[in-house]
mmCIF file of C-alpha atoms (C1' of nucleotides) in Angstrom:
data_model
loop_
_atom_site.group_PDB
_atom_site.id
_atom_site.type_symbol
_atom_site.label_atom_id
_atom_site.label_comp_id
_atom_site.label_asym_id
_atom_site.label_seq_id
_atom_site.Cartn_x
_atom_site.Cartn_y
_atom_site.Cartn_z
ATOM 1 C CA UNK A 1 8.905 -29.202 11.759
ATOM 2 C CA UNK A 2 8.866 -30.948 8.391
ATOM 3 C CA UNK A 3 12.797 -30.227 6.876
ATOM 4 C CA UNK A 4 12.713 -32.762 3.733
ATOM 5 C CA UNK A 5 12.773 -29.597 1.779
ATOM 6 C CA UNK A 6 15.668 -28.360 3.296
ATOM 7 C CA UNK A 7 17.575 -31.711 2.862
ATOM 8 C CA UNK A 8 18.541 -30.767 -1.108
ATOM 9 C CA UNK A 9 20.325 -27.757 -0.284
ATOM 10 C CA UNK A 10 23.290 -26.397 0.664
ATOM 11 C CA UNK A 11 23.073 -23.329 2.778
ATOM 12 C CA UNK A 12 26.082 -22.642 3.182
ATOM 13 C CA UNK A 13 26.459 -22.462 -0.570
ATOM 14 C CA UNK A 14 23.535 -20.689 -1.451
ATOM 15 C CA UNK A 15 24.483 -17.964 0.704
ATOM 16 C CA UNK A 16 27.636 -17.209 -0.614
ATOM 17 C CA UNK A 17 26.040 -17.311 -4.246
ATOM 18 C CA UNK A 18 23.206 -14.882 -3.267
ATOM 19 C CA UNK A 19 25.560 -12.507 -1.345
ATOM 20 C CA UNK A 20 28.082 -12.460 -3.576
ATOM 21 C CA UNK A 21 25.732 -11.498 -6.647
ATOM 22 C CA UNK A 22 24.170 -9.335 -4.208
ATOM 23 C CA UNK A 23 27.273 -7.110 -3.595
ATOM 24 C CA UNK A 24 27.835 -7.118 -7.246
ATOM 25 C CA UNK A 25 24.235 -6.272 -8.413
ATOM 26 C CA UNK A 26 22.463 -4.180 -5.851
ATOM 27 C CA UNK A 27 20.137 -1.706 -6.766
ATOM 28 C CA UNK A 28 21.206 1.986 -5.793
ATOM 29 C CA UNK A 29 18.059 2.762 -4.132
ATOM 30 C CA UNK A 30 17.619 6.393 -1.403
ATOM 31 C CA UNK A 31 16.962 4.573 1.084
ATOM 32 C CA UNK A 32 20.095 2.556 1.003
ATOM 33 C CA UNK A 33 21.891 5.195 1.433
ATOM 34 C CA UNK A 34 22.549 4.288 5.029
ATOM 35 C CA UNK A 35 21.481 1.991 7.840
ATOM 36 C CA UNK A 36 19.344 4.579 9.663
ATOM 37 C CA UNK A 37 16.277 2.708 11.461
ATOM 38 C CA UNK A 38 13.987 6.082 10.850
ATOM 39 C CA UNK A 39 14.875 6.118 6.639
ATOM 40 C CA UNK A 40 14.487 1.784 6.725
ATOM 41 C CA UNK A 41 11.323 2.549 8.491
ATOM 42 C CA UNK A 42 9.428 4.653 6.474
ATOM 43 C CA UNK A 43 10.664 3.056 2.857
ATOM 44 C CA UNK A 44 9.496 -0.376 4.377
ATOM 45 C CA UNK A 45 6.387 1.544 5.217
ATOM 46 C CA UNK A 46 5.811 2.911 1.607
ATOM 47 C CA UNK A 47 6.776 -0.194 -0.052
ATOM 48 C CA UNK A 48 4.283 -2.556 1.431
ATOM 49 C CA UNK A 49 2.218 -3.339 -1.556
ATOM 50 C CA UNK A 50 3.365 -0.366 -3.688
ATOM 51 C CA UNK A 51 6.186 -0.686 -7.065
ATOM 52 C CA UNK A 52 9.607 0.765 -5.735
ATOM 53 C CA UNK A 53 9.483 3.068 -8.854
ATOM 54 C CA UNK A 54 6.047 4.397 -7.101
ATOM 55 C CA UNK A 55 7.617 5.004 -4.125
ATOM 56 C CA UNK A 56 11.059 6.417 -4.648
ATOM 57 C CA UNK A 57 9.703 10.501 -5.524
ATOM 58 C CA UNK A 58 7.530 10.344 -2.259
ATOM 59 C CA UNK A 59 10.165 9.232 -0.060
ATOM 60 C CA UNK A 60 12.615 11.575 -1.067
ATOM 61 C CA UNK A 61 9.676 13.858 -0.398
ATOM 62 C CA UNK A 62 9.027 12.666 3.021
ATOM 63 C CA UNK A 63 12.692 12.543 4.295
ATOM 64 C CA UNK A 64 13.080 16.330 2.911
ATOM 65 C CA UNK A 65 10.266 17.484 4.781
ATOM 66 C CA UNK A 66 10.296 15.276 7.912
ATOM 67 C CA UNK A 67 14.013 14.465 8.111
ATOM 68 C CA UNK A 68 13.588 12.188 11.855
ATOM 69 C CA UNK A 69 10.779 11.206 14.029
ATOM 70 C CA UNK A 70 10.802 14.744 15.422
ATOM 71 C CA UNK A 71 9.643 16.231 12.939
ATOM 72 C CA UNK A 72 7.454 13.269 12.250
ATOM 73 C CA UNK A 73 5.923 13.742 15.386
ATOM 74 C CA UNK A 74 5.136 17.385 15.571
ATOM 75 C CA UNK A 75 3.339 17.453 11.906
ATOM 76 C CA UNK A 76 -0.248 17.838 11.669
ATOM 77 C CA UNK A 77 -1.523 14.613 10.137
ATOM 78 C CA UNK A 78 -3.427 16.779 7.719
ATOM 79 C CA UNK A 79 -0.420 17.357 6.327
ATOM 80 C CA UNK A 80 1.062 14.249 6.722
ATOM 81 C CA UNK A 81 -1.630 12.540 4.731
ATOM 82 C CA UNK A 82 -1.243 15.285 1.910
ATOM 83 C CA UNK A 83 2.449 14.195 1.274
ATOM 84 C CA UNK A 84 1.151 10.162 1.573
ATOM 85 C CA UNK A 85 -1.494 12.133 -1.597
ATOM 86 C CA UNK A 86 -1.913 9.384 -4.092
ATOM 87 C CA UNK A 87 0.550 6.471 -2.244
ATOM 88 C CA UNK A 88 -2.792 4.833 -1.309
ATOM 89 C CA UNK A 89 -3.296 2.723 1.954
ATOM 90 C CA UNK A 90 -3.409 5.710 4.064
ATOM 91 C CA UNK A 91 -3.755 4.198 7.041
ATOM 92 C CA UNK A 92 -0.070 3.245 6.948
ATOM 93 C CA UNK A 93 0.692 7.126 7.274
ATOM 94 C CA UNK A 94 -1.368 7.482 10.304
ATOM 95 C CA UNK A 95 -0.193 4.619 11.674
ATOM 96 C CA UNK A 96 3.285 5.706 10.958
ATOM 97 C CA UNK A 97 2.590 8.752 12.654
ATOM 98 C CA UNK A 98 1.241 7.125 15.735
ATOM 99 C CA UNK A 99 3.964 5.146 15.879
ATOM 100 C CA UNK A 100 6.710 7.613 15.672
ATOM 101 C CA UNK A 101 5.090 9.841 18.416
ATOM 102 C CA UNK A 102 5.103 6.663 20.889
ATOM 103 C CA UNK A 103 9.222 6.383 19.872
ATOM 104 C CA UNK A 104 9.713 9.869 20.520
ATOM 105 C CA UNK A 105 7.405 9.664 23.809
ATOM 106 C CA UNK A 106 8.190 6.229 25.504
ATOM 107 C CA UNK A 107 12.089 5.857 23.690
ATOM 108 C CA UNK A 108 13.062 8.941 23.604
ATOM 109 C CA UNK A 109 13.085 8.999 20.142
ATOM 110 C CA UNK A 110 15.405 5.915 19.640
ATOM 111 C CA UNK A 111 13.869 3.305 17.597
ATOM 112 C CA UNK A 112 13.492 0.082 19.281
ATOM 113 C CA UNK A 113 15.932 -2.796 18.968
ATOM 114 C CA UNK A 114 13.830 -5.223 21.007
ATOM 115 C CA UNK A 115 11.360 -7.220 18.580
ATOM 116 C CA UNK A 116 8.282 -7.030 20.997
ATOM 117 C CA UNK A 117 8.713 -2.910 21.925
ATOM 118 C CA UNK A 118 9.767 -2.721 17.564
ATOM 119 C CA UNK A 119 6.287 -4.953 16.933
ATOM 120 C CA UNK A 120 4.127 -3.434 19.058
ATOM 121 C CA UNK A 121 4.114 -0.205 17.369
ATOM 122 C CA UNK A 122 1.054 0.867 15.459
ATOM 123 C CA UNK A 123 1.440 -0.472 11.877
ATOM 124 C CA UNK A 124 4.151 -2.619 12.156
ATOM 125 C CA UNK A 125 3.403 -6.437 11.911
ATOM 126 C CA UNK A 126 5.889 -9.554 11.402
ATOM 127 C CA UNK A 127 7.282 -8.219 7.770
ATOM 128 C CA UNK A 128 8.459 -4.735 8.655
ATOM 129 C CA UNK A 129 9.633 -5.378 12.194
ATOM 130 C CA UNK A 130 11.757 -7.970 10.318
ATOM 131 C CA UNK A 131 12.815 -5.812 7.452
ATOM 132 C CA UNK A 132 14.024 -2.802 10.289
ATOM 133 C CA UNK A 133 15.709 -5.621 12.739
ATOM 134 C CA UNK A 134 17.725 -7.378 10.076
ATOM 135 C CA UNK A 135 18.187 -4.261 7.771
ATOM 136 C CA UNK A 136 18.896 -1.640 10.566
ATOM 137 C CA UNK A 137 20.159 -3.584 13.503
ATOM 138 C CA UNK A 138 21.549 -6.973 11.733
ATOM 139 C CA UNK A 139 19.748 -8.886 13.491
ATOM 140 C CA UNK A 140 19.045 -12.271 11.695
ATOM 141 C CA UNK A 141 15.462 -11.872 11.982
ATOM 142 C CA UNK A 142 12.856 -12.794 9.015
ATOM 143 C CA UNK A 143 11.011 -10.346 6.748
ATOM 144 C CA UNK A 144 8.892 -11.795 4.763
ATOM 145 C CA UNK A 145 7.420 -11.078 1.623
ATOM 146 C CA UNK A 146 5.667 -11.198 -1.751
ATOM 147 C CA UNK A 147 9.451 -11.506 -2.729
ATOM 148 C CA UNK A 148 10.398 -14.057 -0.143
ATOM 149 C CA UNK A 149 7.454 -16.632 -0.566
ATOM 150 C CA UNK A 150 8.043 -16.649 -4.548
ATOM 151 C CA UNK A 151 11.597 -16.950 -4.150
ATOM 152 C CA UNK A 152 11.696 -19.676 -1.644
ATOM 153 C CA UNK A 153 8.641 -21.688 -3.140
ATOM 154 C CA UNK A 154 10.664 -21.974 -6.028
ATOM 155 C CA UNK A 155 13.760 -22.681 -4.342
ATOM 156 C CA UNK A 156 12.428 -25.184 -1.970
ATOM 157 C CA UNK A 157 9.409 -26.368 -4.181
ATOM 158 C CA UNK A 158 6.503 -24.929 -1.929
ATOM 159 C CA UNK A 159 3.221 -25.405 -3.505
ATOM 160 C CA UNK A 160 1.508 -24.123 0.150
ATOM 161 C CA UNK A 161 -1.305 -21.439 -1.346
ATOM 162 C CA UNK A 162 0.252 -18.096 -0.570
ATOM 163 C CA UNK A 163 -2.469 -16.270 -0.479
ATOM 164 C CA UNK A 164 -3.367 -18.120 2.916
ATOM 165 C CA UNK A 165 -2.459 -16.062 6.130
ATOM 166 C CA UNK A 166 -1.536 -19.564 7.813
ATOM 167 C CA UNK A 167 1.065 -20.028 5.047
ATOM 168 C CA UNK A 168 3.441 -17.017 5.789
ATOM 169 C CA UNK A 169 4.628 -18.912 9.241
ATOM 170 C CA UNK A 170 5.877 -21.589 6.877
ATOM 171 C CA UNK A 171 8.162 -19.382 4.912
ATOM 172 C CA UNK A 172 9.046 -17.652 8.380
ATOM 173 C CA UNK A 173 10.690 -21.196 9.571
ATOM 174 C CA UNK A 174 12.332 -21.863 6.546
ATOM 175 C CA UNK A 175 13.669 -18.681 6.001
ATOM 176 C CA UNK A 176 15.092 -18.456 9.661
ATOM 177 C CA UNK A 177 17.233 -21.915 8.667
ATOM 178 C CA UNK A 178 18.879 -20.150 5.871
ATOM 179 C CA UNK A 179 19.279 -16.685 6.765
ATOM 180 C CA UNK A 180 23.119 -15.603 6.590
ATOM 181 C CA UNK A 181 23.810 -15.267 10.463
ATOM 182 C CA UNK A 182 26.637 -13.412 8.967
ATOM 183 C CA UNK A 183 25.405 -10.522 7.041
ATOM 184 C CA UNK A 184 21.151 -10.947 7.753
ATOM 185 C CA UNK A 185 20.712 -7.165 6.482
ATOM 186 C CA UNK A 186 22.236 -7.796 2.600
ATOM 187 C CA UNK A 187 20.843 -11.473 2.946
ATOM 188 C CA UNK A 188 17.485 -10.299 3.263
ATOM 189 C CA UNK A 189 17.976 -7.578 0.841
ATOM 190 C CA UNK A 190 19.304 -9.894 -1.727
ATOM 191 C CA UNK A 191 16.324 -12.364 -1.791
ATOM 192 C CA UNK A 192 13.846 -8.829 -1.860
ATOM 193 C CA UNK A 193 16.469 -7.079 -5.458
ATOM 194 C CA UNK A 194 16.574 -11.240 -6.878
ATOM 195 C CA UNK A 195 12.759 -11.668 -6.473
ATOM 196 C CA UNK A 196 12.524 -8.196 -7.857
ATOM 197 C CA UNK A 197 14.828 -8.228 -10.691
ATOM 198 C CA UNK A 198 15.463 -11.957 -11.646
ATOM 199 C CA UNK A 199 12.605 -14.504 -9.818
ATOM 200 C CA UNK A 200 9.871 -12.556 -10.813
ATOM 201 C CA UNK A 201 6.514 -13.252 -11.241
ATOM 202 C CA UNK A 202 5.910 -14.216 -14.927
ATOM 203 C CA UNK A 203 8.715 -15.606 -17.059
ATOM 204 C CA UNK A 204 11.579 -15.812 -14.455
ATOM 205 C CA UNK A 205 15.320 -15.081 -15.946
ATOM 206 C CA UNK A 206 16.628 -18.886 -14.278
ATOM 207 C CA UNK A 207 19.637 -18.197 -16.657
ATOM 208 C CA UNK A 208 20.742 -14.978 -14.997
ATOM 209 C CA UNK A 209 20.018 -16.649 -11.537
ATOM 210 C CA UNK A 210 22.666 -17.151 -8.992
ATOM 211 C CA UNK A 211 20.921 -19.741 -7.737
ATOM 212 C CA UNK A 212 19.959 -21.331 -10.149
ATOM 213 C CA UNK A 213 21.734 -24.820 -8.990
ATOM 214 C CA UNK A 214 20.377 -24.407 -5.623
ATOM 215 C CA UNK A 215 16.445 -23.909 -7.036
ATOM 216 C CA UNK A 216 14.346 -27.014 -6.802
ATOM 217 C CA UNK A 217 11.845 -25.305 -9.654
ATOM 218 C CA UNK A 218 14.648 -24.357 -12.088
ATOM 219 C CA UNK A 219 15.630 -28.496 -11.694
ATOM 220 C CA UNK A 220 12.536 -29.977 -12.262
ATOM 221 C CA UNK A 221 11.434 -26.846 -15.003
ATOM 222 C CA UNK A 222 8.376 -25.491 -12.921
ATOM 223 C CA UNK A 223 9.552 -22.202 -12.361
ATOM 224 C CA UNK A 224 6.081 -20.964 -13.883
ATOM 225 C CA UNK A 225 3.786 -23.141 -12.161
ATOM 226 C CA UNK A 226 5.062 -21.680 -8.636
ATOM 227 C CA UNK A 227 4.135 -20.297 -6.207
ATOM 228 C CA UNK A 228 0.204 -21.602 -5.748
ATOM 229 C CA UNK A 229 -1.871 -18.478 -5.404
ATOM 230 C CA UNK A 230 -5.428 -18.762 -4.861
ATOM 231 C CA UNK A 231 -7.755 -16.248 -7.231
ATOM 232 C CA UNK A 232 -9.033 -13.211 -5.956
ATOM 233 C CA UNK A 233 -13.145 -12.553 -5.721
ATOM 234 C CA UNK A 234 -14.355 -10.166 -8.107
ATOM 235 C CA UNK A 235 -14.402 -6.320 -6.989
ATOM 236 C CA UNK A 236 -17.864 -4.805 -5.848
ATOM 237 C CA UNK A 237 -19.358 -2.664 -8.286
ATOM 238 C CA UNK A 238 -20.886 1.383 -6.643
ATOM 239 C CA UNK A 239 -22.601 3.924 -8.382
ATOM 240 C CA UNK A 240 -22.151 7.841 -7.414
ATOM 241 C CA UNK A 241 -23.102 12.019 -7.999
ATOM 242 C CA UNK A 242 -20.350 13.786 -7.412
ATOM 243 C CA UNK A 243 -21.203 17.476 -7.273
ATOM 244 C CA UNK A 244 -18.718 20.166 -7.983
ATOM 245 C CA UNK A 245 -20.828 22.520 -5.903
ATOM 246 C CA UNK A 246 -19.922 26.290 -6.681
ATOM 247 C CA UNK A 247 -21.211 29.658 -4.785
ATOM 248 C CA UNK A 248 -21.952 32.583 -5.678
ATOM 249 C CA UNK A 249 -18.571 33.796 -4.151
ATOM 250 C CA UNK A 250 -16.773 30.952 -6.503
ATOM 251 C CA UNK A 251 -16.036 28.626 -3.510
ATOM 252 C CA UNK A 252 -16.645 24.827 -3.837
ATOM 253 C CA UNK A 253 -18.011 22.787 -1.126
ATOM 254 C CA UNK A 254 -15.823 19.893 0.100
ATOM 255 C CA UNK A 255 -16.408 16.981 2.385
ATOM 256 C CA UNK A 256 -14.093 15.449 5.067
ATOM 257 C CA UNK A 257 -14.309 11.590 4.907
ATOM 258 C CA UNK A 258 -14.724 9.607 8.646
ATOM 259 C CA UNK A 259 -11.929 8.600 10.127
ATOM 260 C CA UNK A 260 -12.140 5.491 9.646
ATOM 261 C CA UNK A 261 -12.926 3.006 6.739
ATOM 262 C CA UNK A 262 -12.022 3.817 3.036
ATOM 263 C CA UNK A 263 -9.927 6.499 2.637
ATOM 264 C CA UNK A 264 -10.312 7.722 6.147
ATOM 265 C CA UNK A 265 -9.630 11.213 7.053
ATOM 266 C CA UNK A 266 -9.357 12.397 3.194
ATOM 267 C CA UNK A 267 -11.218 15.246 1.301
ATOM 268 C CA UNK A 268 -13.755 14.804 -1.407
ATOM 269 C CA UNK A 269 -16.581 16.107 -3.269
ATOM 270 C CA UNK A 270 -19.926 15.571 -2.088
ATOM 271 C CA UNK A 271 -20.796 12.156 -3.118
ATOM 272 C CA UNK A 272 -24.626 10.606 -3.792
ATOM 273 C CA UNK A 273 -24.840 6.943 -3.485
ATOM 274 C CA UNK A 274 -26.424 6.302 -6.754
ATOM 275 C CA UNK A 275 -27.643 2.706 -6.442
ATOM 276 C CA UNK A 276 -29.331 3.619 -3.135
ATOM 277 C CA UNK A 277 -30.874 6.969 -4.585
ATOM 278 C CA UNK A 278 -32.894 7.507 -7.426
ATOM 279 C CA UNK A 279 -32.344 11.138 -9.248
ATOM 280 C CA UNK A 280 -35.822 12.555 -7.998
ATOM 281 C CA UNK A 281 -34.587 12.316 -4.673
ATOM 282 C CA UNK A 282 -31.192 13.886 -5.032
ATOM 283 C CA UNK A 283 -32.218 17.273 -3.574
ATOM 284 C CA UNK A 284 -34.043 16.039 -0.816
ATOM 285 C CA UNK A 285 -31.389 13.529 0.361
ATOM 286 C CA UNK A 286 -28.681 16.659 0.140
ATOM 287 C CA UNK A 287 -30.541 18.352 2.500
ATOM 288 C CA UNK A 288 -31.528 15.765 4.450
ATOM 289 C CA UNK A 289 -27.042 14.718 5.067
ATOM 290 C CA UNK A 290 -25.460 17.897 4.007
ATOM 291 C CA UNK A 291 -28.318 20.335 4.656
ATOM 292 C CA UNK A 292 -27.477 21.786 1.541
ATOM 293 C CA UNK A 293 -30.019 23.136 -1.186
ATOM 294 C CA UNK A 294 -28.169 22.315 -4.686
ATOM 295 C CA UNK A 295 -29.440 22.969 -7.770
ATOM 296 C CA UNK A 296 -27.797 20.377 -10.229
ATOM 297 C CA UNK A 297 -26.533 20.426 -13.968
ATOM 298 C CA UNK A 298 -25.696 18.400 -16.532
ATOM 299 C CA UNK A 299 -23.113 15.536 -16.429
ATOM 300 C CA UNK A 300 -19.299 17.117 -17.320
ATOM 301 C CA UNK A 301 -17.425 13.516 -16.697
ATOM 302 C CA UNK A 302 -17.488 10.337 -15.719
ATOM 303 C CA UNK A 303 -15.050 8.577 -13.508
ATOM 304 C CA UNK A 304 -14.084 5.186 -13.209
ATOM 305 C CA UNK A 305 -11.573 4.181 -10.768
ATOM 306 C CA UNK A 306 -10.787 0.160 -9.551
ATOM 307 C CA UNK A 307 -9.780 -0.324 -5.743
ATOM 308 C CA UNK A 308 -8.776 -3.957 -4.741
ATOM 309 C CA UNK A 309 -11.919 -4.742 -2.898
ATOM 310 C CA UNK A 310 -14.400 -1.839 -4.982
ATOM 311 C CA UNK A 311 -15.587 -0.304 -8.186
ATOM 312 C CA UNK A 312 -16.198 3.374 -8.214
ATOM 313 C CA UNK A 313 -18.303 4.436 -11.392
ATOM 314 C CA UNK A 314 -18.755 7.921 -10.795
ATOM 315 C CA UNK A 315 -20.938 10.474 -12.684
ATOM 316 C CA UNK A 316 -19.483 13.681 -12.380
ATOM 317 C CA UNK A 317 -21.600 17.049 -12.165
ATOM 318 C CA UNK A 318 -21.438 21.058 -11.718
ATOM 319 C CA UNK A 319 -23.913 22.099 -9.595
ATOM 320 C CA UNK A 320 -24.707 25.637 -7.975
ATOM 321 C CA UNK A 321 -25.593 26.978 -4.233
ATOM 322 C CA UNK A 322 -26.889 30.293 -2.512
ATOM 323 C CA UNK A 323 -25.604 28.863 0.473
ATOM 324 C CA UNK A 324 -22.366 30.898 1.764
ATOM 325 C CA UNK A 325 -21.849 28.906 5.356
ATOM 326 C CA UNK A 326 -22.135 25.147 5.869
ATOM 327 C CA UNK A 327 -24.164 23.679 8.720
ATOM 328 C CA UNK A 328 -22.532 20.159 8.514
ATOM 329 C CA UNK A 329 -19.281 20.078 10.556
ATOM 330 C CA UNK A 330 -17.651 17.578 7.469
ATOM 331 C CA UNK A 331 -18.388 20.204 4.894
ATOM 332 C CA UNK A 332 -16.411 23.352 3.788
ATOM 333 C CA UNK A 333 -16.847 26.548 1.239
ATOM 334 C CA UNK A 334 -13.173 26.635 -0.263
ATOM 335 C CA UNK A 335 -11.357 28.414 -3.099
ATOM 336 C CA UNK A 336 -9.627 26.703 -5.515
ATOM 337 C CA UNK A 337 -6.429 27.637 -3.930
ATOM 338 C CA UNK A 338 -7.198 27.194 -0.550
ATOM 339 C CA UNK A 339 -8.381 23.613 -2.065
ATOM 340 C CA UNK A 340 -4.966 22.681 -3.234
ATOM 341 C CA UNK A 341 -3.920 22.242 0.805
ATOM 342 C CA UNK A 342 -6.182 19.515 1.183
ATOM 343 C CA UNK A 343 -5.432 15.566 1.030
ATOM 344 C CA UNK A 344 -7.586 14.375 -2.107
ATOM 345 C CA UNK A 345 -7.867 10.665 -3.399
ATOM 346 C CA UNK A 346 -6.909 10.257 -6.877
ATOM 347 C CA UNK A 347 -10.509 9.922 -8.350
ATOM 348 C CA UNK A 348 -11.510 13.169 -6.709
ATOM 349 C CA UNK A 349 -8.019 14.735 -8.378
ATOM 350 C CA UNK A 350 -8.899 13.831 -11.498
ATOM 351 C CA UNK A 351 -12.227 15.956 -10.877
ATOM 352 C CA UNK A 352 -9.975 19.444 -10.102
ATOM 353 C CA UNK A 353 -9.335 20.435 -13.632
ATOM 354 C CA UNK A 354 -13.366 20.148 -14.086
ATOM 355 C CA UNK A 355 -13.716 23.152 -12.038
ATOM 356 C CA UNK A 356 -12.053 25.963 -13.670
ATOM 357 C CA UNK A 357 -13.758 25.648 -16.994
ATOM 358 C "C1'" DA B 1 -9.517 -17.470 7.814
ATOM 359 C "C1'" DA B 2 -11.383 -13.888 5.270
ATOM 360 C "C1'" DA B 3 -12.244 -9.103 4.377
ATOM 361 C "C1'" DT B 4 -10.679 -4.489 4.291
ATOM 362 C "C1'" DC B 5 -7.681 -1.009 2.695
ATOM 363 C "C1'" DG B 6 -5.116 2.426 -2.945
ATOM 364 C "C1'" DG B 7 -3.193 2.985 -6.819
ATOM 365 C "C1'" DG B 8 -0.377 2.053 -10.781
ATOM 366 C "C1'" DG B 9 1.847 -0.689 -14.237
ATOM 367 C "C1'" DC B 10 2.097 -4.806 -16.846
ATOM 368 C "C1'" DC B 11 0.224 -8.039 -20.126
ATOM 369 C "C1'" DG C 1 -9.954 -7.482 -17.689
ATOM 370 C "C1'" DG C 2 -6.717 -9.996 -14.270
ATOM 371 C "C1'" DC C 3 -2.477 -9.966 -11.710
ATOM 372 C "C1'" DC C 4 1.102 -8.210 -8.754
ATOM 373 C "C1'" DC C 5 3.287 -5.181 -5.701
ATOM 374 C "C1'" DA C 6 9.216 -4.748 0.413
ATOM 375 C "C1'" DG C 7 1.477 -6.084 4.329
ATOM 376 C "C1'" DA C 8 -1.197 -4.641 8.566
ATOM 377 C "C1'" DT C 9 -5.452 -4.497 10.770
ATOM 378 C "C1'" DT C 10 -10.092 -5.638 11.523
ATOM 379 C "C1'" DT C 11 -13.844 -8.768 11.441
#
DNA sequence: AAATCGGGGCC
DNA sequence: GGCCCAGATTT
């Protein structure tokens, strides 16, 4: 392996400086509360590609309601994905789900301390079975990050594209050379609250950094120009109807998403795809996939939401039904209150208040 | 290796 | 509008 990078530093040194500012400056954050493997789980869980801010009010949620992976295991994922509501990537809570019901089965609830039982669990690849080995067990174990590659392609002078799968093992080596053998747990922590607080992405704070003498960057005054990131492609741009279908008993038809694919196993409104279907055939392509004859009103709202990969422009619209029973298993004749049990996505939330008017 | 999979907050 | 976020899984 190719260790000219490492040859500048002094590890010993830049340990000490990022533990000790560590201990000083940690953030006070639930789920440091203590060491337990289930609580490092699920934060690591919720925090892949979400703000901590975002996730702090729905783990506190979470723990509350499913306190261990009993609990976890037992719930009805219906109800699992209605506390994940609005988190996003909700495949993470099913796979969390999974996952905990194969500890509780094959471990007897006892979260593995053996990387290859701890990474074969559904959902948990190289970061998070890193994050729970060094965090939980103190093992001295890698977990890398967003945090981790900016931090240490600064630190080292990586210019290695992050956004390349192939460059992660990289940052994987190097990080195993430095990691405190000592204290892995705060060590890993530490590089996750300085590339957080202090290393960030746009207009780093070098003179607040306690390793500042140690960073290759801060010496030769790149700090901005790192890391290399390749562009993102543009998002997709779709077109639908969405139909707030109402009864004449007042329910409002809802439609259970596959389950699998975007926002698998979620509730919605009936959607039309737009750019496939013209307006004259709206009716006939309702009853044709819902079996439902609609008659349809004027537009109440228009809904824009952005997804990483999509664009959602959605028209919004009452619409009315003599129907009272559904044929199509995916569909269902609600109330509003009964609706308020169901897993949404946020673009179909930001329909609710449309109905009651 | 590239695409898929949410949503919010920042500039 | 683009970018980033304590990434994993599928293609």
């Amino acid at each position: 392996m190719n260790d000219k990078r490492l040859e500048h530093i002094n590890i010993s040194a830049f340990q000490e400086d990022l533990l000790r500012w560590y201990e000083e400056n940690k953030r006070d954050l639930p789920w440091r509360e203590n060491n337990d493997a289930y609580r490092v789980w699920v934060s690591e869980i919720m925090l892949q590609q979400t703000k901590v801010d975002t996730v702090i009010p729905y783990f506190n949620r979470f723990m509350e309601k499913y306190p261990t992976v009993y609990e976890l295991a037992e719930a009805d994922q219906q109800d699992v994905l209605k506390q994940w509501e609005g988190l996003g990537y909700y495949s993470r809570a099913r796979n969390l789900q999974t996952a905990v019901r194969e500890v509780v089965e094959a471990y007897d609830g006892k979260i593995p301390e053996d990387p290859k039982q701890l990474g074969d669990l559904k959902g948990v690849g190289p970061y998070t079975k890193g994050a729970i080995l060094s965090i939980a067990y103190n093992q001295p174990i890698p977990a890398v990050d967003g945090n981790v590659m900016r931090v240490f392609s600064r630190v080292l002078h990586i210019e290695e594209d992050i956004a390349q799968s192939s460059t992660k093992k990289l940052f994987e080596h190097y990080v195993e050379e430095m990691i405190s053998k000592e204290d892995p747990s705060s060590f890993n922590q530490a590089i996750m609250d300085l590339g957080a607080t202090i290393c960030t992405p746009k207009q780093p704070m070098c003179m607040f950094c306690p390793v500042m003498e140690h960073c290759q960057a801060y010496v030769e005054g790149i700090q901005d120009r790192l890391p290399v990131k390749k562009k993102a492609k543009k998002q997709q741009k779709k077109k639908y109807i969405a139909l707030l279908i109402q009864n004449k008993e007042g329910k409002y038809v809802i439609e259970k998403r596959p389950d699998s694919g975007l926002l698998a196993g979620l509730w919605q409104f009936p959607m039309i795809p737009a750019d496939d279907i013209v307006k004259k055939d709206w009716q006939p392509w309702l009853q044709e996939n819902y079996g439902l004859d609609v008659e349809i009103n004027e537009s109440c709202t228009s809904i824009k939401h952005v997804f990483s990969h999509i664009i959602w422009n959605v028209d919004v619209r009452k619409a009315s039904t003599n129907e009272e029973t559904v044929q199509d298993s995916r569909l269902e004749f609600v109330s509003l209150e009964e609706l308020k049990k169901y897993p949404f996505p946020v673009p179909h939330q930001k329909m609710i208040p449309f109905l009651e008017e």
